[in-house]
mmCIF file of C-alpha atoms and ligand atoms in Angstrom:
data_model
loop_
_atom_site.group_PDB
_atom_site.id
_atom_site.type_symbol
_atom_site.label_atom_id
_atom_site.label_comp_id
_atom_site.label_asym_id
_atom_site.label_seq_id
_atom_site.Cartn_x
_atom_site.Cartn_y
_atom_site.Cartn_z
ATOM 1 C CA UNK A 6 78.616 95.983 76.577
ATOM 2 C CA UNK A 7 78.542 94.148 73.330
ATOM 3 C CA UNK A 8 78.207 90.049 73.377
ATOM 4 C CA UNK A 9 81.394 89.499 72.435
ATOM 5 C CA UNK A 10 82.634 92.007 76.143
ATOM 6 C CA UNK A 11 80.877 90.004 78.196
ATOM 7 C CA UNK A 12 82.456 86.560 76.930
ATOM 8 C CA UNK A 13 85.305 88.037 77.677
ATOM 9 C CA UNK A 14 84.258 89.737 81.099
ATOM 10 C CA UNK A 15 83.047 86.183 82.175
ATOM 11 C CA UNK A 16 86.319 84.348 81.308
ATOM 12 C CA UNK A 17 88.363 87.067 83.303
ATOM 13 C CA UNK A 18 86.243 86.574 86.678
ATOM 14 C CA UNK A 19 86.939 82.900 86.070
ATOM 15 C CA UNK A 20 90.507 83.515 85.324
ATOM 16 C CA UNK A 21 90.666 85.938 88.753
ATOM 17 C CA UNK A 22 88.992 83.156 91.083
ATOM 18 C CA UNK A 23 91.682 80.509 89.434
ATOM 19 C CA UNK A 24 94.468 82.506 90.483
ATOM 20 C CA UNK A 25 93.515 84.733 93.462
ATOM 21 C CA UNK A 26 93.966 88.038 91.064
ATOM 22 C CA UNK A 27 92.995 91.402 91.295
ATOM 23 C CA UNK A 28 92.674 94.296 88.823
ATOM 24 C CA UNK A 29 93.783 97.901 89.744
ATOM 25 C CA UNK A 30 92.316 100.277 87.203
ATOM 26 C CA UNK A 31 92.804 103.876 86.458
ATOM 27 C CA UNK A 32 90.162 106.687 85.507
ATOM 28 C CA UNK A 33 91.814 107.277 82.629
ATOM 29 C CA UNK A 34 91.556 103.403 81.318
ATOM 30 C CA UNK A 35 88.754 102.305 78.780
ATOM 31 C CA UNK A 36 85.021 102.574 80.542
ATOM 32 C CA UNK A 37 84.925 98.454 80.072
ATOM 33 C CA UNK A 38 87.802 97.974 81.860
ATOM 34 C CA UNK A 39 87.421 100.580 84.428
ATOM 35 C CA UNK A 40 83.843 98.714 84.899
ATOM 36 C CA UNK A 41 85.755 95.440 85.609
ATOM 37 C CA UNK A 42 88.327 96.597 87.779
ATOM 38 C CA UNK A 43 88.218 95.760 91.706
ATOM 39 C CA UNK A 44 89.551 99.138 92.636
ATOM 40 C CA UNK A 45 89.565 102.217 90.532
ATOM 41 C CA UNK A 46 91.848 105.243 91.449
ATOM 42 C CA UNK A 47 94.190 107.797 91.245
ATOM 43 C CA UNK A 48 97.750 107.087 91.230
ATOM 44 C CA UNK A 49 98.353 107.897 94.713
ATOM 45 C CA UNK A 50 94.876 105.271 95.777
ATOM 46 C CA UNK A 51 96.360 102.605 93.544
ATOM 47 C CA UNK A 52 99.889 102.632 95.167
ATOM 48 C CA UNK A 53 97.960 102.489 98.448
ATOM 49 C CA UNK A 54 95.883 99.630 97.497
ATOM 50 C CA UNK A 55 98.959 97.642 96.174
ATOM 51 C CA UNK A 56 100.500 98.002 98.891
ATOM 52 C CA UNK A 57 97.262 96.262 101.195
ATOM 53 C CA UNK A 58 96.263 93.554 98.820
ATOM 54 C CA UNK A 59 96.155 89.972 99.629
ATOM 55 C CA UNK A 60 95.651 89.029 96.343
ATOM 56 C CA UNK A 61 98.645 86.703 94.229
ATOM 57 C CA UNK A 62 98.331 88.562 91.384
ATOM 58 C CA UNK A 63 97.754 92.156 90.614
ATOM 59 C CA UNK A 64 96.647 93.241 86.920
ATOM 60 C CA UNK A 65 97.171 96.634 86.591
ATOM 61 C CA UNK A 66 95.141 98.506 84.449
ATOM 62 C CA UNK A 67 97.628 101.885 83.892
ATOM 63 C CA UNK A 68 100.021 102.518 82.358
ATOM 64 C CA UNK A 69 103.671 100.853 82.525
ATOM 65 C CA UNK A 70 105.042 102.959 86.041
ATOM 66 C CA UNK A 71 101.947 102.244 87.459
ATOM 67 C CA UNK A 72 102.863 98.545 87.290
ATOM 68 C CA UNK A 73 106.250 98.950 87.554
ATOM 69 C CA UNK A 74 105.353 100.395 91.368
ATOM 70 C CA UNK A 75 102.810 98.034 92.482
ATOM 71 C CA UNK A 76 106.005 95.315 91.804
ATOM 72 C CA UNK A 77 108.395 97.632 93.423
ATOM 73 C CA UNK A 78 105.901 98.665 96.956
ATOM 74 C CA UNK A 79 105.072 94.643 96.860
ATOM 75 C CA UNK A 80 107.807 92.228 95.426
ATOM 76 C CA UNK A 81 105.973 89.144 96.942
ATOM 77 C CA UNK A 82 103.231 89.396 94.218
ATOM 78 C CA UNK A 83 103.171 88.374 90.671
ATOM 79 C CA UNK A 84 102.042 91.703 88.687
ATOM 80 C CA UNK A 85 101.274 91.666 85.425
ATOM 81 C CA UNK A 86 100.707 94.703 82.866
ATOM 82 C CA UNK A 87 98.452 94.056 79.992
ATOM 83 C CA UNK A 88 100.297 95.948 77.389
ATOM 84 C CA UNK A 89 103.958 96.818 77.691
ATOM 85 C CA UNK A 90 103.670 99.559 75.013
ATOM 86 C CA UNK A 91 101.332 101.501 77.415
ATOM 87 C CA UNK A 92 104.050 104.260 79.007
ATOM 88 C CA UNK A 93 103.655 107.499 79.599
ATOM 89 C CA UNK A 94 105.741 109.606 78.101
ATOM 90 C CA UNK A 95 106.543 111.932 80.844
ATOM 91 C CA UNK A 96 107.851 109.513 82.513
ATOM 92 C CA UNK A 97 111.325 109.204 80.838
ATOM 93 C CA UNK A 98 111.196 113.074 80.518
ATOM 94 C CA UNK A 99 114.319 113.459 83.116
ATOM 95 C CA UNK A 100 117.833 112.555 83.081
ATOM 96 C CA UNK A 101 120.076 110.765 85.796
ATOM 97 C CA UNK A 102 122.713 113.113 84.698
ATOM 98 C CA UNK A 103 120.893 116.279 85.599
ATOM 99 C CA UNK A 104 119.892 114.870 88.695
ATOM 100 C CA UNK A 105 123.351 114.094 89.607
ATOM 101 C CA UNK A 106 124.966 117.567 88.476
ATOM 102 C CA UNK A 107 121.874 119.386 90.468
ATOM 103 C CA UNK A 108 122.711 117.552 93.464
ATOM 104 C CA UNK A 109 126.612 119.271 93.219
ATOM 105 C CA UNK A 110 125.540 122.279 92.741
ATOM 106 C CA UNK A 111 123.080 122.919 96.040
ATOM 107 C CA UNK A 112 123.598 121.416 99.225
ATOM 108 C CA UNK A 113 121.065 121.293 100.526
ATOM 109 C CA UNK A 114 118.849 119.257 97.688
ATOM 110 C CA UNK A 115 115.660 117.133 97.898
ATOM 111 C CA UNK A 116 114.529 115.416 94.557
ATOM 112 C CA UNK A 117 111.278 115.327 94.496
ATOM 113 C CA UNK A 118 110.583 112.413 91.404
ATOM 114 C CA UNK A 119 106.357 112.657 90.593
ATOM 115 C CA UNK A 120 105.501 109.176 90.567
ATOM 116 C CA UNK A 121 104.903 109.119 86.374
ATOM 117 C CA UNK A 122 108.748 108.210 86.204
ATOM 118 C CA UNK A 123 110.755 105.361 85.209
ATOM 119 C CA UNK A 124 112.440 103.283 88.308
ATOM 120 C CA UNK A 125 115.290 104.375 87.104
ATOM 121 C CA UNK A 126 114.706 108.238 88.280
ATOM 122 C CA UNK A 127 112.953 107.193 90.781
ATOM 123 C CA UNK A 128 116.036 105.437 91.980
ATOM 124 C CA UNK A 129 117.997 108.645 91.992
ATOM 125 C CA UNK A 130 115.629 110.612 93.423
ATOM 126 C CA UNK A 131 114.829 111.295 97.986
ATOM 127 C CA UNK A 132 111.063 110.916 98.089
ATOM 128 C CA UNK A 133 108.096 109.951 95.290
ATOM 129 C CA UNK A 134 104.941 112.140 95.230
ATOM 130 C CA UNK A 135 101.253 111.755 93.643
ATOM 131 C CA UNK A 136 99.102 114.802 92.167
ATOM 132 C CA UNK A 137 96.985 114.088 95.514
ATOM 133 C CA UNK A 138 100.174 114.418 98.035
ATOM 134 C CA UNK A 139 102.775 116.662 96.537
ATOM 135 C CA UNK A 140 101.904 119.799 98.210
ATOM 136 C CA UNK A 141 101.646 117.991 101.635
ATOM 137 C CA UNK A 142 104.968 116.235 101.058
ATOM 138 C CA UNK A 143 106.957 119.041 99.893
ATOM 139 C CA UNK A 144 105.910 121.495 102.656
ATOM 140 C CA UNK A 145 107.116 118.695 105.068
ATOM 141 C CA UNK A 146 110.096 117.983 103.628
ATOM 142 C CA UNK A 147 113.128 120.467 105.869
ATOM 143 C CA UNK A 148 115.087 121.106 101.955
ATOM 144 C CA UNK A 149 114.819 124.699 100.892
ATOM 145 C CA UNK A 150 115.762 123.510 97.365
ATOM 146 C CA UNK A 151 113.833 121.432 95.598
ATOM 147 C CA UNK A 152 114.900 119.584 92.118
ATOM 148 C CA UNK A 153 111.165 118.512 90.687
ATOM 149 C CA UNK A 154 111.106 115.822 88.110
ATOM 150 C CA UNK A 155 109.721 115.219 85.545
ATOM 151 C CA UNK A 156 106.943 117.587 85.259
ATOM 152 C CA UNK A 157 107.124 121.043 85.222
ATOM 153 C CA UNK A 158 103.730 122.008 85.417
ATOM 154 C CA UNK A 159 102.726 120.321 88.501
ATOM 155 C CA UNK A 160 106.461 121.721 89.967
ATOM 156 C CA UNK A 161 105.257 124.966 88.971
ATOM 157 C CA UNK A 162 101.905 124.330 90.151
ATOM 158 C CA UNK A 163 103.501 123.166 93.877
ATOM 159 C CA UNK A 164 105.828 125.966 93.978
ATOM 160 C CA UNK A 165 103.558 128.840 93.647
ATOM 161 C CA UNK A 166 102.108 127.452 96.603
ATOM 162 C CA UNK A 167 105.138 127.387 98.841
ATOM 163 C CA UNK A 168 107.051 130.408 98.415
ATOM 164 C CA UNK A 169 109.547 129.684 100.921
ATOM 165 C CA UNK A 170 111.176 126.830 98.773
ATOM 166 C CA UNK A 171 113.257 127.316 95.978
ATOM 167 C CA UNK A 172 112.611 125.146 93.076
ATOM 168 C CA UNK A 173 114.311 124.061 89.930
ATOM 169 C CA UNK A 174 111.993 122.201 87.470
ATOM 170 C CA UNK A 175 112.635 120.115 84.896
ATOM 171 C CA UNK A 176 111.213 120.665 81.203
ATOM 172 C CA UNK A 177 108.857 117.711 81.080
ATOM 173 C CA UNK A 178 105.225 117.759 80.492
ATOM 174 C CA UNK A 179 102.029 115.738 80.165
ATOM 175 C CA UNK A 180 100.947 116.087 76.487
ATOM 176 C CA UNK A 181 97.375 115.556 77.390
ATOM 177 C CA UNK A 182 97.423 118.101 79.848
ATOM 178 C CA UNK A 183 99.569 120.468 78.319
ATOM 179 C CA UNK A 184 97.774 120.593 75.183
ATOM 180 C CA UNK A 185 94.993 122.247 76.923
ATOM 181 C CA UNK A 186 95.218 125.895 76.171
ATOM 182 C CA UNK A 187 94.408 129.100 77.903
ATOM 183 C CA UNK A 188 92.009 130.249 75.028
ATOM 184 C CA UNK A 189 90.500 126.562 74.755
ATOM 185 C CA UNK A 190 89.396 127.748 78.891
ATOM 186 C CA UNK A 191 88.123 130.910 77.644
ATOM 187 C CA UNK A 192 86.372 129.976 74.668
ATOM 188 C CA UNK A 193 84.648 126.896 76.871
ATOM 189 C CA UNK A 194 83.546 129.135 80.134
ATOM 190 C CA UNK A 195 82.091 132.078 77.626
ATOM 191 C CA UNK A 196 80.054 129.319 76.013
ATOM 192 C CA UNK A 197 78.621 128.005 79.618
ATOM 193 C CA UNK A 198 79.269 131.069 81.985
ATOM 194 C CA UNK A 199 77.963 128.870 84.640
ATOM 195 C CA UNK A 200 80.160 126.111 84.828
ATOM 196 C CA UNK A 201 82.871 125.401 87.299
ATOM 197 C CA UNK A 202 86.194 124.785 86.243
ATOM 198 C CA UNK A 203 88.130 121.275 87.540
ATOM 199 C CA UNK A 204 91.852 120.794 87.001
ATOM 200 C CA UNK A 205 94.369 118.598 87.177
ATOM 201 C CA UNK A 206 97.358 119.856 88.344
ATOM 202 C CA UNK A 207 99.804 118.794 84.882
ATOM 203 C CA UNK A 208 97.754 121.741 83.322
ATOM 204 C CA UNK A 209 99.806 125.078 82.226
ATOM 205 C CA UNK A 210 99.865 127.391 85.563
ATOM 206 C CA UNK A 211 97.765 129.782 82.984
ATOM 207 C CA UNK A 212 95.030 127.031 82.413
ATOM 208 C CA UNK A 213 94.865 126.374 86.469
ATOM 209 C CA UNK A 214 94.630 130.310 87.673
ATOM 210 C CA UNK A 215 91.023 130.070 85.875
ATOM 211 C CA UNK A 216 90.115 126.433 88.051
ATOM 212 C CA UNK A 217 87.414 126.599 90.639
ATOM 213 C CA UNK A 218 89.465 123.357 91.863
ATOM 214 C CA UNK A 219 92.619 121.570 91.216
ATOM 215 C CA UNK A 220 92.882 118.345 92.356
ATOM 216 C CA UNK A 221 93.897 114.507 91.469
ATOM 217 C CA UNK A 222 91.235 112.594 89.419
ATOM 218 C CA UNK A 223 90.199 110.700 92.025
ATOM 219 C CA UNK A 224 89.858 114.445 93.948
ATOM 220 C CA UNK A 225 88.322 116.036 90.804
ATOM 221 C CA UNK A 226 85.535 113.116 90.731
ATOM 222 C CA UNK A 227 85.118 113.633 94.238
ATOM 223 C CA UNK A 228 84.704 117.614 93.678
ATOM 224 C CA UNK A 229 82.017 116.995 91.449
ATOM 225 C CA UNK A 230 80.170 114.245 93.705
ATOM 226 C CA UNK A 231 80.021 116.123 96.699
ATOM 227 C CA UNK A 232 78.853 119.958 94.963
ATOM 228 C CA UNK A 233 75.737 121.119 94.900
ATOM 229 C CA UNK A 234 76.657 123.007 91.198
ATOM 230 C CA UNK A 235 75.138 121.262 88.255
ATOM 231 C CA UNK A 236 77.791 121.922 85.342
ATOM 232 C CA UNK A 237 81.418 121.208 85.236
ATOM 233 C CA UNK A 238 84.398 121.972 82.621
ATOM 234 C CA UNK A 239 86.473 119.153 83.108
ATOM 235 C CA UNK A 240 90.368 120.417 82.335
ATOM 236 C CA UNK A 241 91.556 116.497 82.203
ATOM 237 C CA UNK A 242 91.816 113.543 80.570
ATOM 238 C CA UNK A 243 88.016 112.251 79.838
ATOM 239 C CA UNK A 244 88.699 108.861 81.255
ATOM 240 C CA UNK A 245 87.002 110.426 84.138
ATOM 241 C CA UNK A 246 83.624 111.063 83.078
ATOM 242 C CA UNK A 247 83.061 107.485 83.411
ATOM 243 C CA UNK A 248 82.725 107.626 86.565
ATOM 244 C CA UNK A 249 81.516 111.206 86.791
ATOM 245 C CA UNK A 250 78.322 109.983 84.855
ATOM 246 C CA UNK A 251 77.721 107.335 86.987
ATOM 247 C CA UNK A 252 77.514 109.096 90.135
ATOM 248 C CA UNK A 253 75.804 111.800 88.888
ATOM 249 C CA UNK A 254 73.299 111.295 86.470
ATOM 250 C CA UNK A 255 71.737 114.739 86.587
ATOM 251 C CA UNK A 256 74.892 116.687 86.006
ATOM 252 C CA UNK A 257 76.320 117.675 83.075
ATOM 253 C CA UNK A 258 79.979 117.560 82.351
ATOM 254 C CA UNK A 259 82.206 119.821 79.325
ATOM 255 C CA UNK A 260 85.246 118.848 77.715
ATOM 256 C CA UNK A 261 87.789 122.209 76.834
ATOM 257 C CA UNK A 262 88.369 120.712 73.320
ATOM 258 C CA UNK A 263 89.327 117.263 71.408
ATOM 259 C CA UNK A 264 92.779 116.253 72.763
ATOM 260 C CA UNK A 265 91.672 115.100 76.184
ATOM 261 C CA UNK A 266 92.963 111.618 75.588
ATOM 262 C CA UNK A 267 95.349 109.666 76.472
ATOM 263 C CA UNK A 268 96.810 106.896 73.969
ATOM 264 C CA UNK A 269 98.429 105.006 75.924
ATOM 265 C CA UNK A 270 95.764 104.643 79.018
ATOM 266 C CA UNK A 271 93.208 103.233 75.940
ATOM 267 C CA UNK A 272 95.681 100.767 74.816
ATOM 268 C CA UNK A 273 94.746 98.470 77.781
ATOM 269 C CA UNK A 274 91.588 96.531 76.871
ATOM 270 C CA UNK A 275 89.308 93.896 77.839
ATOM 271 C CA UNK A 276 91.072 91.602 75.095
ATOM 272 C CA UNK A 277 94.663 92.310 76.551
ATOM 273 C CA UNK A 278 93.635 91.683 80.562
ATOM 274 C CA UNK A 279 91.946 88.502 79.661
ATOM 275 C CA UNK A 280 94.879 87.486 78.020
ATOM 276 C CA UNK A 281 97.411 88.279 80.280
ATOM 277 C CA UNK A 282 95.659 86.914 83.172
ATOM 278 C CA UNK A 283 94.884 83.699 81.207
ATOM 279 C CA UNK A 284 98.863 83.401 79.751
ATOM 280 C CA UNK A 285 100.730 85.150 83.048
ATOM 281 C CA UNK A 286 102.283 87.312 80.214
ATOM 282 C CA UNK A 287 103.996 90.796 80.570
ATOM 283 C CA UNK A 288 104.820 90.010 84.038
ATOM 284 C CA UNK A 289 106.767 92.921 85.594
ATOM 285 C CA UNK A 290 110.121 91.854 87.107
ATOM 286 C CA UNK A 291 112.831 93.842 89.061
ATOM 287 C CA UNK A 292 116.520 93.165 90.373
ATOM 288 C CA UNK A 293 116.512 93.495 94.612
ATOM 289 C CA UNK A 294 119.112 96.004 93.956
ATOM 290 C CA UNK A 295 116.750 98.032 91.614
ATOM 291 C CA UNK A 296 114.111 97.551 93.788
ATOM 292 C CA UNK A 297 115.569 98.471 97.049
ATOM 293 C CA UNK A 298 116.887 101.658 95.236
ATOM 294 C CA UNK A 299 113.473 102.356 93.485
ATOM 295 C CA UNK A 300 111.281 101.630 96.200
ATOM 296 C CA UNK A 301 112.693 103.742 98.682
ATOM 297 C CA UNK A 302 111.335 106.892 97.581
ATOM 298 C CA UNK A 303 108.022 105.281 97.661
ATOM 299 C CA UNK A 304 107.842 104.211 100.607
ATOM 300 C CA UNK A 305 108.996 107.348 101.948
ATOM 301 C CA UNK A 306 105.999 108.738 99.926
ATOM 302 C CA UNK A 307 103.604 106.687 102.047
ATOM 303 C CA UNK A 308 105.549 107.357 104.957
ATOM 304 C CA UNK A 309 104.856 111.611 104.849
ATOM 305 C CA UNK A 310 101.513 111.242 103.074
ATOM 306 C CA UNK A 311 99.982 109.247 106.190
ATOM 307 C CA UNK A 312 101.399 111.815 108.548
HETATM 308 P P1 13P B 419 96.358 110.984 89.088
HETATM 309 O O1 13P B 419 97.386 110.608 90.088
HETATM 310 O O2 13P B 419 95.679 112.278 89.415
HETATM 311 O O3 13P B 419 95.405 109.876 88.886
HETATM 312 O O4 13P B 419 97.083 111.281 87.694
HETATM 313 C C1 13P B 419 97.792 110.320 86.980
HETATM 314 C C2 13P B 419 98.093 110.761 85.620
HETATM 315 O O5 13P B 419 98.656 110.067 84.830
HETATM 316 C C3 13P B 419 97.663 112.099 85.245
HETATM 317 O O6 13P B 419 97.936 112.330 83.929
HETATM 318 FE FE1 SF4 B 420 101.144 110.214 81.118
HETATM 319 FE FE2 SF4 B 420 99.613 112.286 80.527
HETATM 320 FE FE3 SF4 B 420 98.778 109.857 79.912
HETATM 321 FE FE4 SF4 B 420 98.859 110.682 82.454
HETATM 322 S S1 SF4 B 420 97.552 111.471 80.821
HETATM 323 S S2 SF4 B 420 99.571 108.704 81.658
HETATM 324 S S3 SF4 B 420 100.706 111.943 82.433
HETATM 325 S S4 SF4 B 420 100.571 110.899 79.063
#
């Protein structure tokens, strides 16, 4: 960390003792800031740890559903998102209307909303799942058709894994994830013949057939922590390796290419937590109605994933 950092890393553990504050980081999030953060996780981890705190305020480290659900699972706290340009684009990649006109057409319909969504879908949709919990979740759920939203890959990805469903997905996608060819696999794994492959379930059903493991980040970082092998080809954002580093100083970790990055996870900084924290700016807020509506599927979520 440069001088300037850890000025700044000082006045935010002063800032978090002032007001009783935590931060909730993702792997994806700047190394600085994952370095700060109280808890680090996956999505699913996060919503968990939201859920427990006794914290006033969360700062939440993600991007902008990730806040938006730590306000919805826990109204009573103050949660603030350093930058409100940080969204993922996948999760506005569904429409209210489809939902609705799926719902007419079959029965006997379960929307399953992946938790990268706007409240709004989530609203409209029966139960919320996480990269870590959608398999488990779906296969409890008694629906034989399932409307997945909003990415197709991981619906793809689910359903090839429970054949006595029927799915309808929904064209939305990771970019990140997506942009992760077959041939980028090949080329990497004929340059290190040794390596084993780790996924994350947004990857094309193409990219994932060639994964040793497919898994959350928090389960991909645990893959790697717990294997004896020495090489990995990390099919993810690179957020991770943080972490994967740390805990494992003599392995050696492989991108696929150059586009394992997400924008919108680096736009949170050091600069922007400090000043949210220090300001109470960007705090998320939601209507009871929205958040009754929203929530629901959530909780439901951690409801099936605990059983
Ligand atoms: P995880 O739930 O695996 O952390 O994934 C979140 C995400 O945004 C993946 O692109
Ligand atoms: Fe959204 Fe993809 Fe970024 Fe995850 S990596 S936040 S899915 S754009």
């Amino acid at each position: 960390m440069t001088q300037e950092q850890e000025k700044i890393v000082a006045e935010i553990k002063q800032l978090q003792k002032e007001k009783n504050a935590i931060i909730l980081g993702h792997y994806y999030v700047r190394d600085e800031v994952q370095e700060i953060a109280d808890y680090v996780g996956d999505s699913y981890y996060l919503s968990q740890v939201a859920t427990e705190t006794d914290a006033d305020v969360i700062v939440f480290a993600g991007v902008s559903f990730m806040a938006e659900s730590a306000k919805l699972l826990n109204p009573e706290k103050t949660v603030l998102h350093p930058d409100t340009l940080s969204d993922c684009p996948m999760a506005h990649m569904a429409d209210v209307a489809t939902i609705e006109k799926m719902r007419q057409e079959y029965e006997d319909l379960a929307v399953v909303c992946y938790i990268n969504s706007t409240g709004e879908l989530k609203a409209h949709s029966d139960v919320c799942v996480t990269s870590s919990n959608a398999l488990k979740i779906v296969s409890l759920l008694p629906n034989k058709n399932i409307f997945f939203i909003p990415d197709e890959n991981l619906g793809r990805y689910i359903a090839s894994k429970l054949p006595e469903k029927h799915f309808i997905f929904n064209p939305g996608y990771c970019h990140v994830h997506k942009s992760i060819t077959l041939e980028n696999v090949l080329e990497a794994k004929k340059a290190k013949p040794n390596v084993k492959m780790l996924a994350h379930p947004e990857c094309r059903l193409e990219v994932l057939e060639q994964a040793d493991f497919i898994g959350s980040t928090k389960a991909i970082i645990e893959y790697a922590r717990t294997h004896e092998d020495k090489e990995f080809l990390i099919c993810t954002e690179l957020g991770v390796l943080y972490q994967m580093r740390k805990e494992n100083p003599d392995k050696n970790f492989y991108s696929v290419g150059h586009r394992q990055y997400c924008p919108n996870m680096k736009r949170i900084t050091l600069e922007n937590v400090r000043d949210v924290l220090r300001d109470n700016l960007n705090e998320v807020f939601v209507t009871e109605e929205f958040r009754k509506a929203a929530n629901a599927p959530l909780e439901k979520m951690l409801e099936l994933a605990a059983k």
